Short mmCIF file of C-alpha atoms in Angstrom, two decimals:
data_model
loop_
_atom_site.label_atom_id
_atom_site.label_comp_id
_atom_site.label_asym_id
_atom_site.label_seq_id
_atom_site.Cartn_x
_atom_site.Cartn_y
_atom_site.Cartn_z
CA UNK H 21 167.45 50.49 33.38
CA UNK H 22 165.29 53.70 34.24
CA UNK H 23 165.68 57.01 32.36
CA UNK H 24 167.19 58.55 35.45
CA UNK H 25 169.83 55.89 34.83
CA UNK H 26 170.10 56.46 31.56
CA UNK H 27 170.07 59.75 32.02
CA UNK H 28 173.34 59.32 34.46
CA UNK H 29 175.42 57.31 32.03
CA UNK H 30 175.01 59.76 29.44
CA UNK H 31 176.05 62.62 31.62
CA UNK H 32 178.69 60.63 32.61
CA UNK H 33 179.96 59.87 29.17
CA UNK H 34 179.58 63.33 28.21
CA UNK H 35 182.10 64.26 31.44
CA UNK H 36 184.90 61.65 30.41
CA UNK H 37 184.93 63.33 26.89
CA UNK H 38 185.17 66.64 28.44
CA UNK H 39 187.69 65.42 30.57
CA UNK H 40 189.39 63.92 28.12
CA UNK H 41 190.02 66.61 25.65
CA UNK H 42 191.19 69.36 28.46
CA UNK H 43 194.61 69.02 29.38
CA UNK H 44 198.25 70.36 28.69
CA UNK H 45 199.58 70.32 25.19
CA UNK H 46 200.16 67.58 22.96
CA UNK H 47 197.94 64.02 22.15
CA UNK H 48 194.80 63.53 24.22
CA UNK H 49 194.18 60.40 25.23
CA UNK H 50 191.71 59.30 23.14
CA UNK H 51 191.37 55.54 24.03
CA UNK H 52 189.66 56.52 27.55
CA UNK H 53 186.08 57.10 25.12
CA UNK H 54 186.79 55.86 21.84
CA UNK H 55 184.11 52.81 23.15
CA UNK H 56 181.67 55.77 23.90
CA UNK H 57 181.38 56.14 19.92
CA UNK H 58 179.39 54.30 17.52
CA UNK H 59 181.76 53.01 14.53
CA UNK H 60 179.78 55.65 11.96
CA UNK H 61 179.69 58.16 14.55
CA UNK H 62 180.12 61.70 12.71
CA UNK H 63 181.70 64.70 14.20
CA UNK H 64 180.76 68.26 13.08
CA UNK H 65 181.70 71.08 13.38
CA UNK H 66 179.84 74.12 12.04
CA UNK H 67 180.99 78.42 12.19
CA UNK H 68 181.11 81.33 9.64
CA UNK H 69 184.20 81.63 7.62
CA UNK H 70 185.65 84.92 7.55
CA UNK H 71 183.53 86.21 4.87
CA UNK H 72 180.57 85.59 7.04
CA UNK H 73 179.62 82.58 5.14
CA UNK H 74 177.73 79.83 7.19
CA UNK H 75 180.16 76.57 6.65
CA UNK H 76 179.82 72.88 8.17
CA UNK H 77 182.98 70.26 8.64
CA UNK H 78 181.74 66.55 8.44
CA UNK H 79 184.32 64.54 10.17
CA UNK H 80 184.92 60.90 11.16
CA UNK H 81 185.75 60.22 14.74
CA UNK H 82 189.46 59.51 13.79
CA UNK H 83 189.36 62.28 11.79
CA UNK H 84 188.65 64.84 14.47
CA UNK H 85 190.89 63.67 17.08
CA UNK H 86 193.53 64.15 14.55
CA UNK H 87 192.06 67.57 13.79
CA UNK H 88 192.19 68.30 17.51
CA UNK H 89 196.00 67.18 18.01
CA UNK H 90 196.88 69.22 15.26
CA UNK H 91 195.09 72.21 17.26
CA UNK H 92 196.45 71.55 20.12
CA UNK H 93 200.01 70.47 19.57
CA UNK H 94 201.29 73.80 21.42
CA UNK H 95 198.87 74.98 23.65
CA UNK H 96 196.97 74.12 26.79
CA UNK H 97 192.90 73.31 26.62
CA UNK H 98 190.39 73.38 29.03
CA UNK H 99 186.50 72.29 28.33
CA UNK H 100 184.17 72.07 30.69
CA UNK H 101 180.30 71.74 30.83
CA UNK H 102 178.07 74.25 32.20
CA UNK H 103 174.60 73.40 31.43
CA UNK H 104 173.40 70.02 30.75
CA UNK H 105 169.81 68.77 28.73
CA UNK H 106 168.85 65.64 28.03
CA UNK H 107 165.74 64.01 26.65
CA UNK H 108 165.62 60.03 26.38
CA UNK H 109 163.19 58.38 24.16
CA UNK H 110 162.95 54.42 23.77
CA UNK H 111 166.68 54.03 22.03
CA UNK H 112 167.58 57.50 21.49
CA UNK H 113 168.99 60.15 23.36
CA UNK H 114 169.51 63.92 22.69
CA UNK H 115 171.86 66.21 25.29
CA UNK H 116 172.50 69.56 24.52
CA UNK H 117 175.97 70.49 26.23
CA UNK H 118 176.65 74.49 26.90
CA UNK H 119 180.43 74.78 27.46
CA UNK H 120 183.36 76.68 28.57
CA UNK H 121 186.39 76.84 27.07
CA UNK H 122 189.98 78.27 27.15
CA UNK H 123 192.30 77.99 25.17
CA UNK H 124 196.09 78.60 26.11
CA UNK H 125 197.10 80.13 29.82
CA UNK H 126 198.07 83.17 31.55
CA UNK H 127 197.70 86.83 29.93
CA UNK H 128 197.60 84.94 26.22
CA UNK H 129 194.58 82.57 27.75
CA UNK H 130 191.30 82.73 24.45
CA UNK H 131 188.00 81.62 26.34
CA UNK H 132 184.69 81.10 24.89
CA UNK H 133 181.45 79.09 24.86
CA UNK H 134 179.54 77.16 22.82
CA UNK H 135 176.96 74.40 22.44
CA UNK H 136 177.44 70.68 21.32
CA UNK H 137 174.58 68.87 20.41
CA UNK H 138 175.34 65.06 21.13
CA UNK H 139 172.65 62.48 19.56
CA UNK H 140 173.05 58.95 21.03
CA UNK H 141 171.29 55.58 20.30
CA UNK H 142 171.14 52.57 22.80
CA UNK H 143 172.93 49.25 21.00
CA UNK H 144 173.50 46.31 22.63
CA UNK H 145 172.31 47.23 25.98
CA UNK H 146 175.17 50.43 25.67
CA UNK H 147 174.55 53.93 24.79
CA UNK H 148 176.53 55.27 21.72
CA UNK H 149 177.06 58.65 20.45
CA UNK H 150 176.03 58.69 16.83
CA UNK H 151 176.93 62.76 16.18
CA UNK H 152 178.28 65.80 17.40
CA UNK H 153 177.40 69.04 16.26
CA UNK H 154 178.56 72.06 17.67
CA UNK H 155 179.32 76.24 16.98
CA UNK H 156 180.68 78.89 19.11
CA UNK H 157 179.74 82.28 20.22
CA UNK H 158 180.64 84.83 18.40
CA UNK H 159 179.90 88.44 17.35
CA UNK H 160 176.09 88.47 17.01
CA UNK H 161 175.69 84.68 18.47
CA UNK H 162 175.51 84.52 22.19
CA UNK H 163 174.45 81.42 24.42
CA UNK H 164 172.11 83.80 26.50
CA UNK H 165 169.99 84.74 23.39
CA UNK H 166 170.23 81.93 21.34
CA UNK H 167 168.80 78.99 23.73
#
């Protein structure tokens, strides 16, 4: 396979996931990618707390989808990509995913951005994600400065 190829699947990948999580409220349907993730594949998600404080959550897979249905139990979610990177070396893959996102509809819709950093390996002839790391804009954080 070619790293224009591989370069494809990953995109694609990163779509379905996208895909997956935006929707109406309640469960996503999680089984549609859970093969997309390497069984030690961490999930994290990083901010500042409201003190300012830098903090990072280390979560399983599992963990995070149940993190996410608990966050989305009421409301509507959209994500969506809007600027795609990625580098391919040998058996390893980086992407770095800008995003859109909105949370809720109507007059009480909450949209922001952010950036996910996906790292992938190649195993058996099939590209995993290993780790997600992500953080959202915010008051002195903004995609157009930061990247």
């Amino acid at each position: 396979m070619s790293e224009a190829d591989d370069k494809r699947l990953i995109r694609a990948m990163i779509n379905e996931d996208y895909a997956m999580l935006s929707g109406p409220p309640g469960p996503r349907p999680y089984d549609r990618v859970k093969h997309h993730y390497h069984a030690r594949a961490t999930m994290v998600r990083t901010g500042v707390d409201e003190n300012g404080a830098p903090f990072a959550t280390v979560m399983s897979v599992d963990d995070h989808h149940a993190d996410v249905d608990r966050k989305l139990a009421g409301i509507s979610f959209l994500e969506e990509e809007i600027d795609h990177q990625c580098e391919v070396f040998g058996n390893i893959a980086r992407v770095r995913s800008l995003y859109r996102s909105v949370y809720g509809t109507g007059a009480a819709a909450r949209e922001g951005r952010g950036v996910n950093f996906y790292n992938l390996i190649r195993e058996n002839d099939a590209w995993k994600i290993m780790s997600i790391v992500w953080d959202n804009e915010r008051p002195g954080l903004k995609l157009g400065g930061a990247l």
